[in-house]
mmCIF file of C-alpha atoms in Angstrom:
data_model
loop_
_atom_site.group_PDB
_atom_site.id
_atom_site.type_symbol
_atom_site.label_atom_id
_atom_site.label_comp_id
_atom_site.label_asym_id
_atom_site.label_seq_id
_atom_site.Cartn_x
_atom_site.Cartn_y
_atom_site.Cartn_z
ATOM 1 C CA UNK A 1 0.000 0.000 0.000
ATOM 2 C CA UNK A 2 1.357 3.434 -0.893
ATOM 3 C CA UNK A 3 1.462 6.563 1.257
ATOM 4 C CA UNK A 4 -2.013 7.645 0.111
ATOM 5 C CA UNK A 5 -3.550 4.352 1.264
ATOM 6 C CA UNK A 6 -4.077 2.999 -2.254
ATOM 7 C CA UNK A 7 -3.329 -0.645 -2.879
ATOM 8 C CA UNK A 8 -0.181 -1.131 -4.919
ATOM 9 C CA UNK A 9 0.779 -4.059 -7.129
ATOM 10 C CA UNK A 10 3.743 -4.988 -9.306
ATOM 11 C CA UNK A 11 3.793 -6.927 -12.570
ATOM 12 C CA UNK A 12 7.015 -8.900 -13.034
ATOM 13 C CA UNK A 13 7.032 -9.121 -16.828
ATOM 14 C CA UNK A 14 8.985 -12.131 -18.091
ATOM 15 C CA UNK A 15 8.255 -11.652 -21.810
ATOM 16 C CA UNK A 16 8.825 -9.028 -24.473
ATOM 17 C CA UNK A 17 5.747 -7.232 -25.756
ATOM 18 C CA UNK A 18 4.713 -8.714 -29.087
ATOM 19 C CA UNK A 19 4.069 -6.306 -31.962
ATOM 20 C CA UNK A 20 0.405 -7.369 -31.945
ATOM 21 C CA UNK A 21 -0.171 -6.846 -28.216
ATOM 22 C CA UNK A 22 1.684 -3.531 -28.328
ATOM 23 C CA UNK A 23 -0.449 -2.324 -31.259
ATOM 24 C CA UNK A 24 -3.852 -3.531 -29.979
ATOM 25 C CA UNK A 25 -3.447 -3.261 -26.192
ATOM 26 C CA UNK A 26 -0.441 -1.007 -25.696
ATOM 27 C CA UNK A 27 1.578 -3.874 -24.173
ATOM 28 C CA UNK A 28 1.112 -6.817 -21.824
ATOM 29 C CA UNK A 29 1.061 -4.485 -18.812
ATOM 30 C CA UNK A 30 -2.302 -3.116 -19.949
ATOM 31 C CA UNK A 31 -3.627 -6.648 -20.550
ATOM 32 C CA UNK A 32 -2.825 -7.648 -16.958
ATOM 33 C CA UNK A 33 -4.136 -4.449 -15.368
ATOM 34 C CA UNK A 34 -7.361 -4.722 -17.376
ATOM 35 C CA UNK A 35 -7.849 -8.298 -16.136
ATOM 36 C CA UNK A 36 -6.723 -7.995 -12.510
ATOM 37 C CA UNK A 37 -6.736 -4.301 -11.618
ATOM 38 C CA UNK A 38 -9.406 -2.179 -9.954
ATOM 39 C CA UNK A 39 -10.022 1.539 -9.954
ATOM 40 C CA UNK A 40 -7.983 3.449 -7.398
ATOM 41 C CA UNK A 41 -5.054 1.014 -7.388
ATOM 42 C CA UNK A 42 -1.465 1.674 -8.402
ATOM 43 C CA UNK A 43 0.244 -0.834 -10.717
ATOM 44 C CA UNK A 44 3.948 -0.798 -11.576
ATOM 45 C CA UNK A 45 5.872 -2.874 -14.089
ATOM 46 C CA UNK A 46 9.303 -4.461 -13.765
ATOM 47 C CA UNK A 47 10.647 -6.022 -16.952
ATOM 48 C CA UNK A 48 12.498 -8.825 -15.213
ATOM 49 C CA UNK A 49 13.364 -10.422 -18.573
ATOM 50 C CA UNK A 50 15.553 -7.340 -19.144
ATOM 51 C CA UNK A 51 17.054 -7.462 -15.643
ATOM 52 C CA UNK A 52 14.730 -4.819 -14.181
ATOM 53 C CA UNK A 53 13.780 -5.745 -10.600
ATOM 54 C CA UNK A 54 12.294 -3.928 -7.605
ATOM 55 C CA UNK A 55 14.749 -2.997 -4.897
ATOM 56 C CA UNK A 56 14.623 -4.865 -1.592
ATOM 57 C CA UNK A 57 13.436 -1.719 0.221
ATOM 58 C CA UNK A 58 10.544 -1.342 -2.244
ATOM 59 C CA UNK A 59 9.058 -4.800 -1.668
ATOM 60 C CA UNK A 60 7.177 -4.007 1.514
ATOM 61 C CA UNK A 61 5.292 -1.193 -0.218
ATOM 62 C CA UNK A 62 3.447 -3.655 -2.472
ATOM 63 C CA UNK A 63 0.258 -5.531 -1.623
ATOM 64 C CA UNK A 64 0.903 -8.184 -4.249
ATOM 65 C CA UNK A 65 2.955 -9.306 -7.230
ATOM 66 C CA UNK A 66 2.056 -10.985 -10.534
ATOM 67 C CA UNK A 67 4.588 -12.985 -12.591
ATOM 68 C CA UNK A 68 3.711 -13.220 -16.272
ATOM 69 C CA UNK A 69 4.194 -15.945 -18.828
ATOM 70 C CA UNK A 70 7.402 -16.192 -20.849
ATOM 71 C CA UNK A 71 8.887 -17.979 -23.870
ATOM 72 C CA UNK A 72 11.769 -19.006 -21.602
ATOM 73 C CA UNK A 73 12.015 -22.215 -19.563
ATOM 74 C CA UNK A 74 11.287 -21.801 -15.857
ATOM 75 C CA UNK A 75 13.973 -24.429 -15.156
ATOM 76 C CA UNK A 76 16.592 -22.466 -17.129
ATOM 77 C CA UNK A 77 19.628 -20.892 -15.506
ATOM 78 C CA UNK A 78 19.638 -17.505 -17.225
ATOM 79 C CA UNK A 79 20.880 -14.898 -14.710
ATOM 80 C CA UNK A 80 17.537 -13.066 -14.684
ATOM 81 C CA UNK A 81 15.631 -16.312 -13.973
ATOM 82 C CA UNK A 82 17.931 -17.161 -11.053
ATOM 83 C CA UNK A 83 17.529 -13.606 -9.744
ATOM 84 C CA UNK A 84 13.756 -13.949 -10.091
ATOM 85 C CA UNK A 85 13.850 -17.191 -8.080
ATOM 86 C CA UNK A 86 15.713 -15.402 -5.283
ATOM 87 C CA UNK A 87 13.155 -12.559 -5.336
ATOM 88 C CA UNK A 88 10.272 -15.060 -5.091
ATOM 89 C CA UNK A 89 11.940 -16.779 -2.130
ATOM 90 C CA UNK A 90 12.230 -13.371 -0.461
ATOM 91 C CA UNK A 91 8.569 -12.549 -1.122
ATOM 92 C CA UNK A 92 7.522 -15.943 0.246
ATOM 93 C CA UNK A 93 9.504 -15.290 3.438
ATOM 94 C CA UNK A 94 7.754 -11.903 3.704
ATOM 95 C CA UNK A 95 4.360 -13.623 3.188
ATOM 96 C CA UNK A 96 3.640 -11.292 0.278
ATOM 97 C CA UNK A 97 0.870 -12.319 -2.113
ATOM 98 C CA UNK A 98 2.379 -13.669 -5.327
ATOM 99 C CA UNK A 99 0.352 -14.828 -8.332
ATOM 100 C CA UNK A 100 2.199 -16.797 -11.024
ATOM 101 C CA UNK A 101 0.758 -17.240 -14.535
ATOM 102 C CA UNK A 102 2.070 -19.996 -16.886
ATOM 103 C CA UNK A 103 5.871 -19.490 -16.722
ATOM 104 C CA UNK A 104 5.171 -17.545 -13.517
ATOM 105 C CA UNK A 105 3.334 -20.564 -12.079
ATOM 106 C CA UNK A 106 6.278 -22.795 -12.959
ATOM 107 C CA UNK A 107 9.087 -20.513 -11.773
ATOM 108 C CA UNK A 108 7.211 -19.878 -8.512
ATOM 109 C CA UNK A 109 7.061 -23.630 -8.001
ATOM 110 C CA UNK A 110 10.771 -24.019 -8.778
ATOM 111 C CA UNK A 111 11.836 -21.152 -6.516
ATOM 112 C CA UNK A 112 9.952 -22.593 -3.550
ATOM 113 C CA UNK A 113 11.354 -26.126 -3.887
ATOM 114 C CA UNK A 114 9.111 -27.877 -6.427
ATOM 115 C CA UNK A 115 10.081 -29.512 -9.716
ATOM 116 C CA UNK A 116 9.289 -28.327 -13.238
ATOM 117 C CA UNK A 117 10.191 -29.596 -16.711
ATOM 118 C CA UNK A 118 8.984 -30.366 -20.203
ATOM 119 C CA UNK A 119 5.324 -31.419 -20.348
ATOM 120 C CA UNK A 120 5.003 -35.166 -20.809
ATOM 121 C CA UNK A 121 2.164 -34.641 -23.287
ATOM 122 C CA UNK A 122 3.936 -31.970 -25.360
ATOM 123 C CA UNK A 123 2.421 -28.629 -26.291
ATOM 124 C CA UNK A 124 -0.977 -27.751 -24.837
ATOM 125 C CA UNK A 125 -2.490 -24.856 -26.788
ATOM 126 C CA UNK A 126 -6.146 -23.901 -26.853
ATOM 127 C CA UNK A 127 -9.082 -23.663 -24.458
ATOM 128 C CA UNK A 128 -8.766 -26.380 -21.823
ATOM 129 C CA UNK A 129 -11.280 -27.703 -19.279
ATOM 130 C CA UNK A 130 -9.743 -27.503 -15.808
ATOM 131 C CA UNK A 131 -11.236 -29.573 -12.974
ATOM 132 C CA UNK A 132 -11.225 -28.321 -9.385
ATOM 133 C CA UNK A 133 -10.354 -30.410 -6.361
ATOM 134 C CA UNK A 134 -13.366 -31.258 -4.197
ATOM 135 C CA UNK A 135 -12.735 -29.389 -0.946
ATOM 136 C CA UNK A 136 -11.137 -25.968 -1.277
ATOM 137 C CA UNK A 137 -13.086 -24.353 1.564
ATOM 138 C CA UNK A 138 -9.938 -23.445 3.498
ATOM 139 C CA UNK A 139 -8.903 -20.865 0.892
ATOM 140 C CA UNK A 140 -10.382 -17.501 1.818
ATOM 141 C CA UNK A 141 -9.806 -16.040 -1.635
ATOM 142 C CA UNK A 142 -12.181 -18.637 -3.117
ATOM 143 C CA UNK A 143 -14.935 -18.238 -0.542
ATOM 144 C CA UNK A 144 -16.312 -14.965 -1.889
ATOM 145 C CA UNK A 145 -17.319 -16.483 -5.231
ATOM 146 C CA UNK A 146 -21.096 -16.703 -5.601
ATOM 147 C CA UNK A 147 -20.853 -20.133 -7.149
ATOM 148 C CA UNK A 148 -17.754 -22.280 -7.327
ATOM 149 C CA UNK A 149 -17.843 -24.606 -10.354
ATOM 150 C CA UNK A 150 -16.507 -28.156 -10.544
ATOM 151 C CA UNK A 151 -14.642 -27.133 -13.693
ATOM 152 C CA UNK A 152 -13.828 -24.042 -15.767
ATOM 153 C CA UNK A 153 -12.372 -23.335 -19.204
ATOM 154 C CA UNK A 154 -9.087 -21.452 -19.533
ATOM 155 C CA UNK A 155 -6.705 -20.519 -22.353
ATOM 156 C CA UNK A 156 -3.517 -22.598 -22.357
ATOM 157 C CA UNK A 157 -0.242 -22.162 -24.258
ATOM 158 C CA UNK A 158 2.677 -24.110 -22.785
ATOM 159 C CA UNK A 159 5.112 -26.951 -23.365
ATOM 160 C CA UNK A 160 6.486 -27.041 -19.802
ATOM 161 C CA UNK A 161 4.649 -27.976 -16.612
ATOM 162 C CA UNK A 162 4.929 -28.443 -12.864
ATOM 163 C CA UNK A 163 6.062 -31.979 -12.069
ATOM 164 C CA UNK A 164 5.973 -31.690 -8.286
ATOM 165 C CA UNK A 165 4.644 -28.868 -6.086
ATOM 166 C CA UNK A 166 6.740 -27.432 -3.236
ATOM 167 C CA UNK A 167 6.472 -28.768 0.290
ATOM 168 C CA UNK A 168 3.405 -27.262 1.956
ATOM 169 C CA UNK A 169 1.658 -26.563 -1.357
ATOM 170 C CA UNK A 170 -1.687 -28.006 -2.356
ATOM 171 C CA UNK A 171 -2.893 -28.795 -5.880
ATOM 172 C CA UNK A 172 -6.195 -26.961 -6.427
ATOM 173 C CA UNK A 173 -6.955 -27.969 -10.021
ATOM 174 C CA UNK A 174 -5.901 -30.372 -12.783
ATOM 175 C CA UNK A 175 -6.801 -31.291 -16.365
ATOM 176 C CA UNK A 176 -6.577 -34.337 -18.597
ATOM 177 C CA UNK A 177 -3.293 -32.946 -19.961
ATOM 178 C CA UNK A 178 -1.705 -31.355 -16.920
ATOM 179 C CA UNK A 179 -1.605 -32.690 -13.371
ATOM 180 C CA UNK A 180 -1.033 -29.294 -11.731
ATOM 181 C CA UNK A 181 -3.187 -26.598 -13.318
ATOM 182 C CA UNK A 182 -3.365 -24.564 -10.116
ATOM 183 C CA UNK A 183 -1.602 -24.739 -6.761
ATOM 184 C CA UNK A 184 -1.489 -22.654 -3.621
ATOM 185 C CA UNK A 185 0.550 -22.227 -0.480
ATOM 186 C CA UNK A 186 -1.695 -20.812 2.214
ATOM 187 C CA UNK A 187 -3.325 -17.554 1.160
ATOM 188 C CA UNK A 188 -0.150 -15.885 -0.140
ATOM 189 C CA UNK A 189 1.028 -18.017 -3.101
ATOM 190 C CA UNK A 190 -1.095 -18.963 -6.110
ATOM 191 C CA UNK A 191 0.064 -20.510 -9.376
ATOM 192 C CA UNK A 192 -2.142 -20.943 -12.457
ATOM 193 C CA UNK A 193 -0.825 -22.821 -15.503
ATOM 194 C CA UNK A 194 -3.323 -21.295 -17.932
ATOM 195 C CA UNK A 195 -3.724 -17.674 -18.989
ATOM 196 C CA UNK A 196 -6.682 -16.009 -17.225
ATOM 197 C CA UNK A 197 -5.566 -12.662 -18.686
ATOM 198 C CA UNK A 198 -5.524 -13.773 -22.348
ATOM 199 C CA UNK A 199 -8.222 -13.064 -24.891
ATOM 200 C CA UNK A 200 -8.680 -15.406 -27.854
ATOM 201 C CA UNK A 201 -7.238 -12.899 -30.319
ATOM 202 C CA UNK A 202 -3.991 -12.789 -28.321
ATOM 203 C CA UNK A 203 -3.830 -16.587 -28.457
ATOM 204 C CA UNK A 204 -4.544 -16.617 -32.206
ATOM 205 C CA UNK A 205 -1.650 -14.230 -32.786
ATOM 206 C CA UNK A 206 0.641 -16.220 -30.500
ATOM 207 C CA UNK A 207 -0.140 -19.432 -32.414
ATOM 208 C CA UNK A 208 0.810 -17.678 -35.652
ATOM 209 C CA UNK A 209 4.056 -16.450 -34.088
ATOM 210 C CA UNK A 210 4.968 -19.973 -32.947
ATOM 211 C CA UNK A 211 4.189 -21.405 -36.394
ATOM 212 C CA UNK A 212 6.114 -18.667 -38.226
ATOM 213 C CA UNK A 213 9.173 -19.433 -36.094
ATOM 214 C CA UNK A 214 8.667 -23.186 -36.745
ATOM 215 C CA UNK A 215 8.333 -23.724 -32.995
ATOM 216 C CA UNK A 216 5.140 -25.639 -33.790
ATOM 217 C CA UNK A 217 4.055 -27.289 -37.023
ATOM 218 C CA UNK A 218 1.822 -25.190 -39.307
ATOM 219 C CA UNK A 219 -0.734 -28.010 -39.591
ATOM 220 C CA UNK A 220 -0.916 -28.259 -35.787
ATOM 221 C CA UNK A 221 -1.323 -24.478 -35.611
ATOM 222 C CA UNK A 222 -4.207 -24.484 -38.110
ATOM 223 C CA UNK A 223 -5.949 -27.386 -36.344
ATOM 224 C CA UNK A 224 -5.579 -25.625 -33.000
ATOM 225 C CA UNK A 225 -7.059 -22.383 -34.323
ATOM 226 C CA UNK A 226 -10.005 -24.236 -35.866
ATOM 227 C CA UNK A 227 -10.742 -25.884 -32.499
ATOM 228 C CA UNK A 228 -10.896 -22.448 -30.880
ATOM 229 C CA UNK A 229 -14.066 -21.609 -32.774
ATOM 230 C CA UNK A 230 -16.985 -21.797 -30.381
ATOM 231 C CA UNK A 231 -14.744 -22.461 -27.360
ATOM 232 C CA UNK A 232 -14.940 -19.588 -24.874
ATOM 233 C CA UNK A 233 -12.752 -19.384 -21.755
ATOM 234 C CA UNK A 234 -14.455 -18.585 -18.447
ATOM 235 C CA UNK A 235 -12.549 -15.319 -18.098
ATOM 236 C CA UNK A 236 -15.019 -13.854 -15.612
ATOM 237 C CA UNK A 237 -14.500 -16.742 -13.196
ATOM 238 C CA UNK A 238 -10.692 -16.709 -13.474
ATOM 239 C CA UNK A 239 -10.511 -12.953 -13.048
ATOM 240 C CA UNK A 240 -12.579 -13.218 -9.855
ATOM 241 C CA UNK A 241 -10.230 -15.928 -8.543
ATOM 242 C CA UNK A 242 -7.141 -13.838 -9.305
ATOM 243 C CA UNK A 243 -8.620 -10.617 -7.952
ATOM 244 C CA UNK A 244 -9.900 -12.368 -4.842
ATOM 245 C CA UNK A 245 -6.400 -13.694 -4.219
ATOM 246 C CA UNK A 246 -4.537 -10.449 -4.891
ATOM 247 C CA UNK A 247 -6.928 -8.228 -2.937
ATOM 248 C CA UNK A 248 -6.976 -10.567 0.056
ATOM 249 C CA UNK A 249 -10.667 -11.487 -0.071
ATOM 250 C CA UNK A 250 -11.893 -12.527 3.334
ATOM 251 C CA UNK A 251 -14.579 -15.092 4.104
ATOM 252 C CA UNK A 252 -18.113 -13.807 4.591
#
Protein backbone atom coordinates (compact mmCIF):
# COMPACT_ATOMS: atom_id res chain seq x y z
CA UNK A 1 0.00 0.00 0.00
CA UNK A 2 1.36 3.43 -0.89
CA UNK A 3 1.46 6.56 1.26
CA UNK A 4 -2.01 7.64 0.11
CA UNK A 5 -3.55 4.35 1.26
CA UNK A 6 -4.08 3.00 -2.25
CA UNK A 7 -3.33 -0.64 -2.88
CA UNK A 8 -0.18 -1.13 -4.92
CA UNK A 9 0.78 -4.06 -7.13
CA UNK A 10 3.74 -4.99 -9.31
CA UNK A 11 3.79 -6.93 -12.57
CA UNK A 12 7.01 -8.90 -13.03
CA UNK A 13 7.03 -9.12 -16.83
CA UNK A 14 8.98 -12.13 -18.09
CA UNK A 15 8.25 -11.65 -21.81
CA UNK A 16 8.82 -9.03 -24.47
CA UNK A 17 5.75 -7.23 -25.76
CA UNK A 18 4.71 -8.71 -29.09
CA UNK A 19 4.07 -6.31 -31.96
CA UNK A 20 0.41 -7.37 -31.95
CA UNK A 21 -0.17 -6.85 -28.22
CA UNK A 22 1.68 -3.53 -28.33
CA UNK A 23 -0.45 -2.32 -31.26
CA UNK A 24 -3.85 -3.53 -29.98
CA UNK A 25 -3.45 -3.26 -26.19
CA UNK A 26 -0.44 -1.01 -25.70
CA UNK A 27 1.58 -3.87 -24.17
CA UNK A 28 1.11 -6.82 -21.82
CA UNK A 29 1.06 -4.49 -18.81
CA UNK A 30 -2.30 -3.12 -19.95
CA UNK A 31 -3.63 -6.65 -20.55
CA UNK A 32 -2.83 -7.65 -16.96
CA UNK A 33 -4.14 -4.45 -15.37
CA UNK A 34 -7.36 -4.72 -17.38
CA UNK A 35 -7.85 -8.30 -16.14
CA UNK A 36 -6.72 -7.99 -12.51
CA UNK A 37 -6.74 -4.30 -11.62
CA UNK A 38 -9.41 -2.18 -9.95
CA UNK A 39 -10.02 1.54 -9.95
CA UNK A 40 -7.98 3.45 -7.40
CA UNK A 41 -5.05 1.01 -7.39
CA UNK A 42 -1.47 1.67 -8.40
CA UNK A 43 0.24 -0.83 -10.72
CA UNK A 44 3.95 -0.80 -11.58
CA UNK A 45 5.87 -2.87 -14.09
CA UNK A 46 9.30 -4.46 -13.77
CA UNK A 47 10.65 -6.02 -16.95
CA UNK A 48 12.50 -8.83 -15.21
CA UNK A 49 13.36 -10.42 -18.57
CA UNK A 50 15.55 -7.34 -19.14
CA UNK A 51 17.05 -7.46 -15.64
CA UNK A 52 14.73 -4.82 -14.18
CA UNK A 53 13.78 -5.74 -10.60
CA UNK A 54 12.29 -3.93 -7.60
CA UNK A 55 14.75 -3.00 -4.90
CA UNK A 56 14.62 -4.86 -1.59
CA UNK A 57 13.44 -1.72 0.22
CA UNK A 58 10.54 -1.34 -2.24
CA UNK A 59 9.06 -4.80 -1.67
CA UNK A 60 7.18 -4.01 1.51
CA UNK A 61 5.29 -1.19 -0.22
CA UNK A 62 3.45 -3.65 -2.47
CA UNK A 63 0.26 -5.53 -1.62
CA UNK A 64 0.90 -8.18 -4.25
CA UNK A 65 2.96 -9.31 -7.23
CA UNK A 66 2.06 -10.99 -10.53
CA UNK A 67 4.59 -12.99 -12.59
CA UNK A 68 3.71 -13.22 -16.27
CA UNK A 69 4.19 -15.95 -18.83
CA UNK A 70 7.40 -16.19 -20.85
CA UNK A 71 8.89 -17.98 -23.87
CA UNK A 72 11.77 -19.01 -21.60
CA UNK A 73 12.01 -22.22 -19.56
CA UNK A 74 11.29 -21.80 -15.86
CA UNK A 75 13.97 -24.43 -15.16
CA UNK A 76 16.59 -22.47 -17.13
CA UNK A 77 19.63 -20.89 -15.51
CA UNK A 78 19.64 -17.50 -17.22
CA UNK A 79 20.88 -14.90 -14.71
CA UNK A 80 17.54 -13.07 -14.68
CA UNK A 81 15.63 -16.31 -13.97
CA UNK A 82 17.93 -17.16 -11.05
CA UNK A 83 17.53 -13.61 -9.74
CA UNK A 84 13.76 -13.95 -10.09
CA UNK A 85 13.85 -17.19 -8.08
CA UNK A 86 15.71 -15.40 -5.28
CA UNK A 87 13.16 -12.56 -5.34
CA UNK A 88 10.27 -15.06 -5.09
CA UNK A 89 11.94 -16.78 -2.13
CA UNK A 90 12.23 -13.37 -0.46
CA UNK A 91 8.57 -12.55 -1.12
CA UNK A 92 7.52 -15.94 0.25
CA UNK A 93 9.50 -15.29 3.44
CA UNK A 94 7.75 -11.90 3.70
CA UNK A 95 4.36 -13.62 3.19
CA UNK A 96 3.64 -11.29 0.28
CA UNK A 97 0.87 -12.32 -2.11
CA UNK A 98 2.38 -13.67 -5.33
CA UNK A 99 0.35 -14.83 -8.33
CA UNK A 100 2.20 -16.80 -11.02
CA UNK A 101 0.76 -17.24 -14.53
CA UNK A 102 2.07 -20.00 -16.89
CA UNK A 103 5.87 -19.49 -16.72
CA UNK A 104 5.17 -17.54 -13.52
CA UNK A 105 3.33 -20.56 -12.08
CA UNK A 106 6.28 -22.80 -12.96
CA UNK A 107 9.09 -20.51 -11.77
CA UNK A 108 7.21 -19.88 -8.51
CA UNK A 109 7.06 -23.63 -8.00
CA UNK A 110 10.77 -24.02 -8.78
CA UNK A 111 11.84 -21.15 -6.52
CA UNK A 112 9.95 -22.59 -3.55
CA UNK A 113 11.35 -26.13 -3.89
CA UNK A 114 9.11 -27.88 -6.43
CA UNK A 115 10.08 -29.51 -9.72
CA UNK A 116 9.29 -28.33 -13.24
CA UNK A 117 10.19 -29.60 -16.71
CA UNK A 118 8.98 -30.37 -20.20
CA UNK A 119 5.32 -31.42 -20.35
CA UNK A 120 5.00 -35.17 -20.81
CA UNK A 121 2.16 -34.64 -23.29
CA UNK A 122 3.94 -31.97 -25.36
CA UNK A 123 2.42 -28.63 -26.29
CA UNK A 124 -0.98 -27.75 -24.84
CA UNK A 125 -2.49 -24.86 -26.79
CA UNK A 126 -6.15 -23.90 -26.85
CA UNK A 127 -9.08 -23.66 -24.46
CA UNK A 128 -8.77 -26.38 -21.82
CA UNK A 129 -11.28 -27.70 -19.28
CA UNK A 130 -9.74 -27.50 -15.81
CA UNK A 131 -11.24 -29.57 -12.97
CA UNK A 132 -11.22 -28.32 -9.38
CA UNK A 133 -10.35 -30.41 -6.36
CA UNK A 134 -13.37 -31.26 -4.20
CA UNK A 135 -12.73 -29.39 -0.95
CA UNK A 136 -11.14 -25.97 -1.28
CA UNK A 137 -13.09 -24.35 1.56
CA UNK A 138 -9.94 -23.45 3.50
CA UNK A 139 -8.90 -20.87 0.89
CA UNK A 140 -10.38 -17.50 1.82
CA UNK A 141 -9.81 -16.04 -1.63
CA UNK A 142 -12.18 -18.64 -3.12
CA UNK A 143 -14.94 -18.24 -0.54
CA UNK A 144 -16.31 -14.97 -1.89
CA UNK A 145 -17.32 -16.48 -5.23
CA UNK A 146 -21.10 -16.70 -5.60
CA UNK A 147 -20.85 -20.13 -7.15
CA UNK A 148 -17.75 -22.28 -7.33
CA UNK A 149 -17.84 -24.61 -10.35
CA UNK A 150 -16.51 -28.16 -10.54
CA UNK A 151 -14.64 -27.13 -13.69
CA UNK A 152 -13.83 -24.04 -15.77
CA UNK A 153 -12.37 -23.34 -19.20
CA UNK A 154 -9.09 -21.45 -19.53
CA UNK A 155 -6.70 -20.52 -22.35
CA UNK A 156 -3.52 -22.60 -22.36
CA UNK A 157 -0.24 -22.16 -24.26
CA UNK A 158 2.68 -24.11 -22.79
CA UNK A 159 5.11 -26.95 -23.36
CA UNK A 160 6.49 -27.04 -19.80
CA UNK A 161 4.65 -27.98 -16.61
CA UNK A 162 4.93 -28.44 -12.86
CA UNK A 163 6.06 -31.98 -12.07
CA UNK A 164 5.97 -31.69 -8.29
CA UNK A 165 4.64 -28.87 -6.09
CA UNK A 166 6.74 -27.43 -3.24
CA UNK A 167 6.47 -28.77 0.29
CA UNK A 168 3.41 -27.26 1.96
CA UNK A 169 1.66 -26.56 -1.36
CA UNK A 170 -1.69 -28.01 -2.36
CA UNK A 171 -2.89 -28.79 -5.88
CA UNK A 172 -6.20 -26.96 -6.43
CA UNK A 173 -6.96 -27.97 -10.02
CA UNK A 174 -5.90 -30.37 -12.78
CA UNK A 175 -6.80 -31.29 -16.36
CA UNK A 176 -6.58 -34.34 -18.60
CA UNK A 177 -3.29 -32.95 -19.96
CA UNK A 178 -1.71 -31.35 -16.92
CA UNK A 179 -1.60 -32.69 -13.37
CA UNK A 180 -1.03 -29.29 -11.73
CA UNK A 181 -3.19 -26.60 -13.32
CA UNK A 182 -3.37 -24.56 -10.12
CA UNK A 183 -1.60 -24.74 -6.76
CA UNK A 184 -1.49 -22.65 -3.62
CA UNK A 185 0.55 -22.23 -0.48
CA UNK A 186 -1.69 -20.81 2.21
CA UNK A 187 -3.33 -17.55 1.16
CA UNK A 188 -0.15 -15.89 -0.14
CA UNK A 189 1.03 -18.02 -3.10
CA UNK A 190 -1.10 -18.96 -6.11
CA UNK A 191 0.06 -20.51 -9.38
CA UNK A 192 -2.14 -20.94 -12.46
CA UNK A 193 -0.83 -22.82 -15.50
CA UNK A 194 -3.32 -21.29 -17.93
CA UNK A 195 -3.72 -17.67 -18.99
CA UNK A 196 -6.68 -16.01 -17.22
CA UNK A 197 -5.57 -12.66 -18.69
CA UNK A 198 -5.52 -13.77 -22.35
CA UNK A 199 -8.22 -13.06 -24.89
CA UNK A 200 -8.68 -15.41 -27.85
CA UNK A 201 -7.24 -12.90 -30.32
CA UNK A 202 -3.99 -12.79 -28.32
CA UNK A 203 -3.83 -16.59 -28.46
CA UNK A 204 -4.54 -16.62 -32.21
CA UNK A 205 -1.65 -14.23 -32.79
CA UNK A 206 0.64 -16.22 -30.50
CA UNK A 207 -0.14 -19.43 -32.41
CA UNK A 208 0.81 -17.68 -35.65
CA UNK A 209 4.06 -16.45 -34.09
CA UNK A 210 4.97 -19.97 -32.95
CA UNK A 211 4.19 -21.41 -36.39
CA UNK A 212 6.11 -18.67 -38.23
CA UNK A 213 9.17 -19.43 -36.09
CA UNK A 214 8.67 -23.19 -36.75
CA UNK A 215 8.33 -23.72 -32.99
CA UNK A 216 5.14 -25.64 -33.79
CA UNK A 217 4.05 -27.29 -37.02
CA UNK A 218 1.82 -25.19 -39.31
CA UNK A 219 -0.73 -28.01 -39.59
CA UNK A 220 -0.92 -28.26 -35.79
CA UNK A 221 -1.32 -24.48 -35.61
CA UNK A 222 -4.21 -24.48 -38.11
CA UNK A 223 -5.95 -27.39 -36.34
CA UNK A 224 -5.58 -25.62 -33.00
CA UNK A 225 -7.06 -22.38 -34.32
CA UNK A 226 -10.01 -24.24 -35.87
CA UNK A 227 -10.74 -25.88 -32.50
CA UNK A 228 -10.90 -22.45 -30.88
CA UNK A 229 -14.07 -21.61 -32.77
CA UNK A 230 -16.98 -21.80 -30.38
CA UNK A 231 -14.74 -22.46 -27.36
CA UNK A 232 -14.94 -19.59 -24.87
CA UNK A 233 -12.75 -19.38 -21.76
CA UNK A 234 -14.46 -18.58 -18.45
CA UNK A 235 -12.55 -15.32 -18.10
CA UNK A 236 -15.02 -13.85 -15.61
CA UNK A 237 -14.50 -16.74 -13.20
CA UNK A 238 -10.69 -16.71 -13.47
CA UNK A 239 -10.51 -12.95 -13.05
CA UNK A 240 -12.58 -13.22 -9.86
CA UNK A 241 -10.23 -15.93 -8.54
CA UNK A 242 -7.14 -13.84 -9.30
CA UNK A 243 -8.62 -10.62 -7.95
CA UNK A 244 -9.90 -12.37 -4.84
CA UNK A 245 -6.40 -13.69 -4.22
CA UNK A 246 -4.54 -10.45 -4.89
CA UNK A 247 -6.93 -8.23 -2.94
CA UNK A 248 -6.98 -10.57 0.06
CA UNK A 249 -10.67 -11.49 -0.07
CA UNK A 250 -11.89 -12.53 3.33
CA UNK A 251 -14.58 -15.09 4.10
CA UNK A 252 -18.11 -13.81 4.59
